[in-house]
Amino acid sequence: MGTKSLCLLLASVLVAYYVYTPIPENIEERWKLMLINAGFRTVAHVAEFAEWLGLMHYMEVLMMITSIEYTAPISDENVTVTDTKFNNVPARLYIPRKQSSGLKRAVIYIHGGGWCVGGSAMEPYDLLSRWTANKLNAVVISVEYRLAPMYHFPVQFEDVYTLVKFFLQNSVLAQYGVDPNRICISGDSAGGNLAAAVAQQLLDDLEVKVKLKIQALLYPALQTLDLDLPSYKDNENKPILPKSLMVRFWSEYFTTDVSLQEAMASNRHVAAESSHLFRFVNWSNLLPEKFKKDHVYASPIYGSSRLGKKYPGFLDPRAAPLLVDDTKLLGLPVTYVLTCQHDVLRDDGIMYVSRLREVGIEVIHDHIEDAIHGALMFITSPTDLALGHRVANKYIEWLNINL
C-alpha cells in the first residue's frame, strides 16, 4: 500500500471514529442523525477550546448556530410576520391572513436553548410558528427573551412573564382579534420550563383576569434537584443533549461560577436544609415502572449550603416548576406534555405528568419511544428529519383539537 493510500485510510478511520455515535436501534435515519450530532460535537469542541484560550465564552460559540439559523421576518401568502415588542419585550408576531368571522385563537411560544442560546428567529422556530398560525388560524407570539451568560435567572422568566401578562389584557387581545377563552402557552426544552413556570405564577396574580385555556410543554426541563435521574443515566451520552451539556445549561442559567457546575455534575449541589424539596422529585414514587428499569433509588448526597445561599435561584420554583407544593398546581389549565425516550429530560416531564394527575389536572402525555431531545429543531433543510416533522405534526394537531 502506498503512502497516500495509507494516509487516506487513516484519515477515513479517524473521521469515521469521530462521526460514529451509538444511536438507539429504534431511531430512523440513524446515519443522518450521526452526522448532525457530529456537527454539534464539533461546535462544542470549538467552544471548549475557545473558552480555554480565553477568546470567547462557551455559550458565545454555541450562539453561532443561532446566528447561522437566523431568518428575517418575511410575510408570505398565509401569514403576516413582524418583529415587534410587547411591553418592551421583543417577540416575533405571526398573524394569519385567512379571513375569519369570529375571534382567533392565540399561542404564546417560548423557544428552547438552555436559557443560553436559541431565538424566535431561528429557522426551525420560525417555520413552526408559521405552521401553527396557518393551520390553526391563530395569532402566534414567539417570545425573544434575554439569554445567559449575559443575563441570569430570573431575567429570562421575568421577560416571558412580562410579555404574557401584558398580552393577556383584554384591550390587547381585542387589538389582535383574539378570543380570551382560547389562549395557549407553549414551549420546548428551556422554553417548556418557562411556560410551566409562567402558568404557575399566573394563578397567584390577581391582576390577570384572563386565564390560559391550555399549556403545551415539549420535552421540558422542570427540576434542578436531582440530575442523576434514570433518564440522566440512560441518556448520559445520547445525541444532541448529553448530560454534561444539560448540567452546563442549568448552571449557566444561574451563574458563571464553575463551582455550581461542578457540584451539579456530581449531583451534590443541594444542602441538607433543602432536603424537604426532594419529595417533589422522588422518581421512585413518580415514575411508572417501565421508566425505572433496573435503577435503584438512593437517598440524596447533600452538598454545602454555600451554593444555595449564594445562588438561591436553583431552588426557586420559577426556575424549577416541579418544586412547587401540590396546592400550587391546582387551577392549572389542561396540559399537554411531550417526552422523548432518548432524552436526559424525559423523567422531568413524566414526573410532572404524575404530579398534575395526582391533583386532578387533565393531562395528555405523548411519549415518543424513538425520539431524541430537540426533535423540533430538525424540520428544516439540510438537518430535517422525519422525526422532527412527526413531532411538529403531533403538537400542532393536539393544539388544533384542544385550543
Short mmCIF file of C-alpha atoms in Angstrom, two decimals:
data_model
loop_
_atom_site.label_atom_id
_atom_site.label_comp_id
_atom_site.label_asym_id
_atom_site.label_seq_id
_atom_site.Cartn_x
_atom_site.Cartn_y
_atom_site.Cartn_z
CA MET A 1 0.00 0.00 0.00
CA GLY A 2 1.39 3.42 -0.98
CA THR A 3 1.91 6.30 1.43
CA LYS A 4 -1.02 8.27 0.00
CA SER A 5 -3.35 5.28 0.29
CA LEU A 6 -2.26 4.66 3.85
CA CYS A 7 -2.82 8.30 4.79
CA LEU A 8 -6.25 8.23 3.16
CA LEU A 9 -7.15 5.07 5.04
CA LEU A 10 -6.01 6.50 8.38
CA ALA A 11 -7.88 9.74 7.72
CA SER A 12 -11.03 7.79 6.83
CA VAL A 13 -10.75 5.73 10.02
CA LEU A 14 -10.32 8.87 12.13
CA VAL A 15 -13.29 10.60 10.51
CA ALA A 16 -15.45 7.50 10.95
CA TYR A 17 -14.38 7.23 14.59
CA TYR A 18 -15.26 10.87 15.20
CA VAL A 19 -18.59 10.76 13.37
CA TYR A 20 -19.79 7.46 14.78
CA THR A 21 -22.02 7.70 17.81
CA PRO A 22 -24.08 4.80 19.14
CA ILE A 23 -27.66 5.52 18.08
CA PRO A 24 -30.59 3.52 19.50
CA GLU A 25 -31.84 0.94 17.03
CA ASN A 26 -35.41 2.25 17.05
CA ILE A 27 -34.43 5.68 15.71
CA GLU A 28 -34.90 6.21 11.98
CA GLU A 29 -32.35 7.99 9.76
CA ARG A 30 -29.60 6.94 12.15
CA TRP A 31 -26.66 7.87 9.93
CA LYS A 32 -28.06 11.29 9.21
CA LEU A 33 -28.53 11.86 12.93
CA MET A 34 -24.91 10.74 13.48
CA LEU A 35 -23.70 13.37 11.04
CA ILE A 36 -25.85 16.07 12.63
CA ASN A 37 -24.61 15.09 16.08
CA ALA A 38 -21.00 15.17 14.84
CA GLY A 39 -21.62 18.75 13.76
CA PHE A 40 -22.95 19.63 17.21
CA ARG A 41 -19.97 17.95 18.87
CA THR A 42 -17.59 19.85 16.64
CA VAL A 43 -19.12 23.16 17.67
CA ALA A 44 -18.93 22.06 21.32
CA HIS A 45 -15.23 21.19 20.98
CA VAL A 46 -14.53 24.53 19.32
CA ALA A 47 -16.40 26.24 22.17
CA GLU A 48 -14.34 24.41 24.77
CA PHE A 49 -11.09 25.29 23.01
CA ALA A 50 -12.05 28.96 22.54
CA GLU A 51 -13.03 29.22 26.20
CA TRP A 52 -9.79 27.51 27.29
CA LEU A 53 -7.82 30.06 25.25
CA GLY A 54 -9.81 32.88 26.81
CA LEU A 55 -11.12 34.02 23.44
CA MET A 56 -14.85 33.55 23.93
CA HIS A 57 -17.32 32.23 26.44
CA TYR A 58 -18.52 28.71 25.67
CA MET A 59 -22.09 29.86 25.08
CA GLU A 60 -21.00 32.63 22.73
CA VAL A 61 -19.61 30.00 20.39
CA LEU A 62 -22.82 27.94 20.60
CA MET A 63 -24.75 31.09 19.71
CA MET A 64 -23.12 30.87 16.30
CA ILE A 65 -25.68 28.17 15.49
CA THR A 66 -28.45 30.61 16.37
CA SER A 67 -26.90 33.26 14.13
CA ILE A 68 -26.49 30.87 11.21
CA GLU A 69 -30.14 29.78 11.54
CA TYR A 70 -31.46 33.37 11.60
CA THR A 71 -34.31 34.10 9.22
CA ALA A 72 -35.82 37.51 8.56
CA PRO A 73 -39.47 38.31 9.39
CA ILE A 74 -40.77 37.80 5.86
CA SER A 75 -44.52 37.54 5.36
CA ASP A 76 -45.98 35.02 2.93
CA GLU A 77 -49.35 34.31 1.34
CA ASN A 78 -50.62 32.67 4.55
CA VAL A 79 -49.11 34.63 7.44
CA THR A 80 -48.07 38.22 8.14
CA VAL A 81 -44.80 38.18 10.11
CA THR A 82 -43.31 41.11 12.03
CA ASP A 83 -40.74 41.68 14.74
CA THR A 84 -42.31 43.78 17.47
CA LYS A 85 -42.38 44.35 21.24
CA PHE A 86 -44.97 43.73 23.91
CA ASN A 87 -44.36 45.92 26.94
CA ASN A 88 -40.72 46.32 25.76
CA VAL A 89 -40.14 42.56 25.44
CA PRO A 90 -39.17 41.59 21.86
CA ALA A 91 -41.21 38.98 20.04
CA ARG A 92 -41.93 37.74 16.56
CA LEU A 93 -45.61 38.08 15.73
CA TYR A 94 -47.46 35.83 13.28
CA ILE A 95 -50.94 36.86 12.14
CA PRO A 96 -52.82 34.54 9.76
CA ARG A 97 -54.21 36.13 6.60
CA LYS A 98 -57.15 33.72 6.44
CA GLN A 99 -60.44 35.54 6.86
CA SER A 100 -62.43 34.61 9.97
CA SER A 101 -65.92 35.57 11.03
CA GLY A 102 -65.07 35.26 14.71
CA LEU A 103 -62.20 35.81 17.11
CA LYS A 104 -58.94 33.95 16.64
CA ARG A 105 -57.06 31.59 18.91
CA ALA A 106 -53.61 32.58 20.22
CA VAL A 107 -50.43 30.66 21.03
CA ILE A 108 -47.60 32.19 23.03
CA TYR A 109 -44.49 30.20 22.16
CA ILE A 110 -41.20 30.17 24.09
CA HIS A 111 -38.14 28.79 22.34
CA GLY A 112 -35.64 26.38 23.87
CA GLY A 113 -31.86 26.56 24.05
CA GLY A 114 -30.95 26.04 27.69
CA TRP A 115 -31.70 29.71 28.58
CA CYS A 116 -28.37 30.47 26.87
CA VAL A 117 -28.86 30.06 23.12
CA GLY A 118 -31.65 29.97 20.57
CA GLY A 119 -34.10 32.56 19.37
CA SER A 120 -37.54 33.07 17.89
CA ALA A 121 -35.94 33.99 14.54
CA MET A 122 -34.14 30.66 14.15
CA GLU A 123 -35.42 28.96 11.01
CA PRO A 124 -36.98 25.91 12.75
CA TYR A 125 -38.86 28.08 15.27
CA ASP A 126 -39.93 30.49 12.58
CA LEU A 127 -41.25 27.63 10.45
CA LEU A 128 -43.04 26.01 13.40
CA SER A 129 -44.75 29.31 14.25
CA ARG A 130 -45.80 29.80 10.60
CA TRP A 131 -47.28 26.30 10.50
CA THR A 132 -49.10 26.90 13.79
CA ALA A 133 -50.52 30.26 12.74
CA ASN A 134 -51.66 28.96 9.35
CA LYS A 135 -53.08 25.58 10.35
CA LEU A 136 -54.87 26.87 13.47
CA ASN A 137 -55.73 30.28 12.01
CA ALA A 138 -54.21 31.55 15.25
CA VAL A 139 -52.15 34.53 16.32
CA VAL A 140 -48.72 33.30 17.40
CA ILE A 141 -46.36 35.31 19.60
CA SER A 142 -42.85 33.85 19.71
CA VAL A 143 -41.01 35.40 22.66
CA GLU A 144 -37.43 36.70 22.36
CA TYR A 145 -36.21 36.69 25.98
CA ARG A 146 -32.73 37.69 27.14
CA LEU A 147 -30.14 34.95 27.48
CA ALA A 148 -27.37 33.76 29.80
CA PRO A 149 -24.50 34.20 30.41
CA MET A 150 -25.11 37.92 29.89
CA TYR A 151 -28.34 37.69 31.87
CA HIS A 152 -29.06 35.17 34.61
CA PHE A 153 -32.23 33.95 36.32
CA PRO A 154 -34.76 35.44 36.94
CA VAL A 155 -34.35 37.70 33.88
CA GLN A 156 -35.50 35.03 31.39
CA PHE A 157 -38.56 34.24 33.48
CA GLU A 158 -39.36 37.91 34.02
CA ASP A 159 -39.13 38.72 30.32
CA VAL A 160 -41.61 35.99 29.43
CA TYR A 161 -43.91 36.77 32.33
CA THR A 162 -43.94 40.48 31.47
CA LEU A 163 -44.94 39.75 27.88
CA VAL A 164 -47.59 37.18 28.78
CA LYS A 165 -49.20 39.36 31.43
CA PHE A 166 -49.30 42.30 29.03
CA PHE A 167 -50.77 40.25 26.19
CA LEU A 168 -53.50 38.80 28.42
CA GLN A 169 -55.08 42.22 28.90
CA ASN A 170 -58.50 42.39 27.28
CA SER A 171 -57.59 45.58 25.43
CA VAL A 172 -54.53 43.94 23.84
CA LEU A 173 -56.42 40.78 22.95
CA ALA A 174 -59.12 42.89 21.30
CA GLN A 175 -56.46 44.74 19.29
CA TYR A 176 -55.38 41.44 17.70
CA GLY A 177 -58.83 39.90 17.48
CA VAL A 178 -58.02 37.12 19.96
CA ASP A 179 -60.62 35.13 21.86
CA PRO A 180 -59.73 35.49 25.60
CA ASN A 181 -61.04 31.97 26.21
CA ARG A 182 -58.74 30.29 23.68
CA ILE A 183 -55.14 31.11 24.60
CA CYS A 184 -52.26 28.65 24.94
CA ILE A 185 -48.78 29.00 26.38
CA SER A 186 -46.24 26.60 24.96
CA GLY A 187 -42.51 25.95 24.73
CA ASP A 188 -39.84 23.34 24.17
CA SER A 189 -36.98 22.36 26.50
CA ALA A 190 -35.96 25.53 28.40
CA GLY A 191 -38.97 27.17 26.79
CA GLY A 192 -41.17 24.45 28.26
CA ASN A 193 -39.61 25.26 31.62
CA LEU A 194 -40.52 28.93 31.25
CA ALA A 195 -44.02 28.13 30.00
CA ALA A 196 -44.71 25.89 33.01
CA ALA A 197 -43.30 28.44 35.46
CA VAL A 198 -45.31 31.30 33.97
CA ALA A 199 -48.52 29.24 34.01
CA GLN A 200 -47.99 28.55 37.72
CA GLN A 201 -47.20 32.18 38.54
CA LEU A 202 -50.28 33.47 36.73
CA LEU A 203 -52.50 31.57 39.16
CA ASP A 204 -51.40 33.85 42.01
CA ASP A 205 -51.55 37.10 40.05
CA LEU A 206 -54.81 38.83 40.93
CA GLU A 207 -54.22 41.46 38.25
CA VAL A 208 -54.57 38.87 35.49
CA LYS A 209 -58.23 38.23 34.71
CA VAL A 210 -57.85 36.20 31.52
CA LYS A 211 -56.99 32.54 32.07
CA LEU A 212 -54.98 30.25 29.85
CA LYS A 213 -57.04 27.52 28.24
CA ILE A 214 -54.17 25.07 27.76
CA GLN A 215 -50.42 24.71 28.17
CA ALA A 216 -48.18 22.57 25.95
CA LEU A 217 -44.77 21.50 27.28
CA LEU A 218 -42.43 19.84 24.81
CA TYR A 219 -39.59 17.81 26.39
CA PRO A 220 -39.38 20.40 29.22
CA ALA A 221 -36.67 20.90 31.84
CA LEU A 222 -38.53 21.11 35.15
CA GLN A 223 -36.25 20.45 38.10
CA THR A 224 -32.74 21.21 39.33
CA LEU A 225 -32.53 18.98 42.39
CA ASP A 226 -31.74 15.53 41.05
CA LEU A 227 -29.51 15.47 37.97
CA ASP A 228 -28.98 11.74 38.33
CA LEU A 229 -32.46 10.53 37.41
CA PRO A 230 -32.79 7.30 35.42
CA SER A 231 -33.16 9.39 32.26
CA TYR A 232 -29.91 11.22 33.00
CA LYS A 233 -28.16 7.89 33.46
CA ASP A 234 -29.73 6.15 30.48
CA ASN A 235 -29.07 9.05 28.12
CA GLU A 236 -25.85 10.47 29.53
CA ASN A 237 -24.12 10.42 26.14
CA LYS A 238 -27.05 10.38 23.75
CA PRO A 239 -27.12 12.76 20.75
CA ILE A 240 -27.80 16.49 20.88
CA LEU A 241 -28.16 16.93 24.66
CA PRO A 242 -25.68 14.86 26.70
CA LYS A 243 -25.82 15.19 30.47
CA SER A 244 -22.68 17.35 30.58
CA LEU A 245 -24.29 19.98 28.35
CA MET A 246 -27.56 19.98 30.28
CA VAL A 247 -25.63 20.48 33.52
CA ARG A 248 -23.78 23.37 31.88
CA PHE A 249 -27.06 24.93 30.75
CA TRP A 250 -28.54 24.64 34.24
CA SER A 251 -25.53 26.19 35.96
CA GLU A 252 -25.16 28.99 33.39
CA TYR A 253 -28.80 29.88 33.95
CA PHE A 254 -27.86 30.96 37.46
CA THR A 255 -24.18 31.94 37.34
CA THR A 256 -20.87 31.68 35.51
CA ASP A 257 -19.31 30.40 38.75
CA VAL A 258 -17.94 26.98 37.79
CA SER A 259 -18.30 25.74 41.36
CA LEU A 260 -22.06 25.35 40.82
CA GLN A 261 -21.48 23.49 37.56
CA GLU A 262 -19.03 21.13 39.25
CA ALA A 263 -21.41 20.49 42.15
CA MET A 264 -24.31 19.84 39.77
CA ALA A 265 -22.19 17.45 37.71
CA SER A 266 -21.62 15.33 40.81
CA ASN A 267 -25.24 15.85 41.95
CA ARG A 268 -24.10 17.34 45.23
CA HIS A 269 -25.34 20.89 44.88
CA VAL A 270 -28.29 20.74 47.31
CA ALA A 271 -27.74 21.28 51.01
CA ALA A 272 -29.35 19.22 53.76
CA GLU A 273 -31.55 22.12 54.83
CA SER A 274 -33.33 21.85 51.46
CA SER A 275 -33.91 18.10 51.80
CA HIS A 276 -37.68 18.63 52.12
CA LEU A 277 -37.80 19.56 48.43
CA PHE A 278 -36.71 16.12 47.26
CA ARG A 279 -40.19 14.74 47.85
CA PHE A 280 -41.31 16.73 44.81
CA VAL A 281 -38.83 14.95 42.54
CA ASN A 282 -38.67 11.49 44.10
CA TRP A 283 -38.65 9.42 40.93
CA SER A 284 -39.22 6.17 42.83
CA ASN A 285 -42.75 7.41 43.55
CA LEU A 286 -43.42 9.47 40.43
CA LEU A 287 -42.12 7.36 37.54
CA PRO A 288 -44.10 4.45 36.06
CA GLU A 289 -42.29 1.13 36.44
CA LYS A 290 -41.24 0.88 32.79
CA PHE A 291 -39.11 4.01 33.15
CA LYS A 292 -37.40 2.87 36.33
CA LYS A 293 -35.92 -0.21 34.66
CA ASP A 294 -33.13 -1.59 36.87
CA HIS A 295 -32.39 1.71 38.60
CA VAL A 296 -32.50 1.79 42.39
CA TYR A 297 -33.43 4.99 44.19
CA ALA A 298 -30.73 6.25 46.55
CA SER A 299 -31.05 8.96 49.15
CA PRO A 300 -29.56 12.31 48.10
CA ILE A 301 -25.95 13.12 48.91
CA TYR A 302 -26.04 16.64 50.28
CA GLY A 303 -23.58 19.38 49.48
CA SER A 304 -22.52 22.66 51.02
CA SER A 305 -25.15 25.23 51.92
CA ARG A 306 -22.92 27.90 50.39
CA LEU A 307 -24.19 27.39 46.85
CA GLY A 308 -27.86 27.53 47.84
CA LYS A 309 -27.29 30.76 49.74
CA LYS A 310 -25.20 32.34 47.01
CA TYR A 311 -27.38 31.20 44.10
CA PRO A 312 -30.86 30.62 45.55
CA GLY A 313 -32.35 30.63 42.06
CA PHE A 314 -31.77 26.92 41.51
CA LEU A 315 -34.16 26.21 44.39
CA ASP A 316 -36.78 28.68 43.13
CA PRO A 317 -39.95 27.15 41.59
CA ARG A 318 -39.84 29.86 38.92
CA ALA A 319 -36.69 28.10 37.70
CA ALA A 320 -37.76 24.58 38.63
CA PRO A 321 -41.57 24.22 38.36
CA LEU A 322 -41.57 20.71 39.86
CA LEU A 323 -40.57 22.20 43.22
CA VAL A 324 -43.95 23.76 43.95
CA ASP A 325 -46.29 22.30 46.55
CA ASP A 326 -49.33 20.42 45.24
CA THR A 327 -51.60 23.32 46.18
CA LYS A 328 -49.76 25.48 43.63
CA LEU A 329 -50.68 23.03 40.87
CA LEU A 330 -54.41 23.33 41.47
CA GLY A 331 -56.07 25.50 38.88
CA LEU A 332 -53.57 24.87 36.09
CA PRO A 333 -55.08 24.50 32.63
CA VAL A 334 -55.38 21.33 30.57
CA THR A 335 -51.80 20.27 29.92
CA TYR A 336 -50.05 18.52 27.06
CA VAL A 337 -46.62 17.06 27.83
CA LEU A 338 -44.46 15.52 25.13
CA THR A 339 -41.46 13.47 26.24
CA CYS A 340 -38.74 11.64 24.31
CA GLN A 341 -37.35 8.27 25.32
CA HIS A 342 -33.73 9.10 24.45
CA ASP A 343 -33.56 12.36 26.39
CA VAL A 344 -31.97 13.30 29.73
CA LEU A 345 -35.06 15.44 30.43
CA ARG A 346 -37.50 12.58 29.86
CA ASP A 347 -38.17 11.97 33.55
CA ASP A 348 -38.74 15.66 34.33
CA GLY A 349 -41.76 15.68 32.04
CA ILE A 350 -43.04 12.31 33.22
CA MET A 351 -42.82 13.29 36.90
CA TYR A 352 -44.75 16.49 36.16
CA VAL A 353 -47.44 14.43 34.44
CA SER A 354 -47.72 12.25 37.56
CA ARG A 355 -47.94 15.19 39.93
CA LEU A 356 -50.52 17.03 37.84
CA ARG A 357 -52.70 13.94 37.57
CA GLU A 358 -52.45 13.35 41.32
CA VAL A 359 -54.11 16.72 41.98
CA GLY A 360 -56.75 16.24 39.30
CA ILE A 361 -55.39 18.30 36.40
CA GLU A 362 -56.31 16.93 32.98
CA VAL A 363 -53.06 15.86 31.28
CA ILE A 364 -52.34 14.38 27.88
CA HIS A 365 -48.93 12.68 27.90
CA ASP A 366 -47.44 11.93 24.50
CA HIS A 367 -44.33 9.81 24.94
CA ILE A 368 -42.34 9.08 21.79
CA GLU A 369 -40.24 5.95 22.05
CA ASP A 370 -37.98 6.68 19.08
CA ALA A 371 -37.32 10.37 19.76
CA ILE A 372 -34.34 12.40 20.93
CA HIS A 373 -34.21 15.75 22.66
CA GLY A 374 -34.69 18.77 20.42
CA ALA A 375 -36.67 16.92 17.75
CA LEU A 376 -38.43 20.12 16.68
CA MET A 377 -35.12 21.64 15.63
CA PHE A 378 -34.92 19.18 12.76
CA ILE A 379 -37.69 20.37 10.47
CA THR A 380 -35.64 22.49 8.05
CA SER A 381 -33.10 21.53 5.40
CA PRO A 382 -30.37 20.29 5.49
CA THR A 383 -30.89 18.90 9.02
CA ASP A 384 -34.52 17.92 8.62
CA LEU A 385 -35.52 14.52 9.96
CA ALA A 386 -38.79 12.64 9.59
CA LEU A 387 -38.86 12.58 13.40
CA GLY A 388 -38.91 16.39 13.58
CA HIS A 389 -41.88 16.63 11.23
CA ARG A 390 -43.71 13.90 13.14
CA VAL A 391 -43.27 15.70 16.48
CA ALA A 392 -44.32 19.04 14.97
CA ASN A 393 -47.45 17.47 13.48
CA LYS A 394 -48.38 15.78 16.78
CA TYR A 395 -48.03 19.09 18.63
CA ILE A 396 -49.98 21.17 16.11
CA GLU A 397 -52.70 18.52 15.80
CA TRP A 398 -53.19 18.49 19.57
CA LEU A 399 -53.38 22.30 19.65
CA ASN A 400 -55.92 22.32 16.86
CA ILE A 401 -58.20 19.89 18.69
CA ASN A 402 -57.90 21.33 22.18
CA LEU A 403 -57.45 25.09 21.79
#
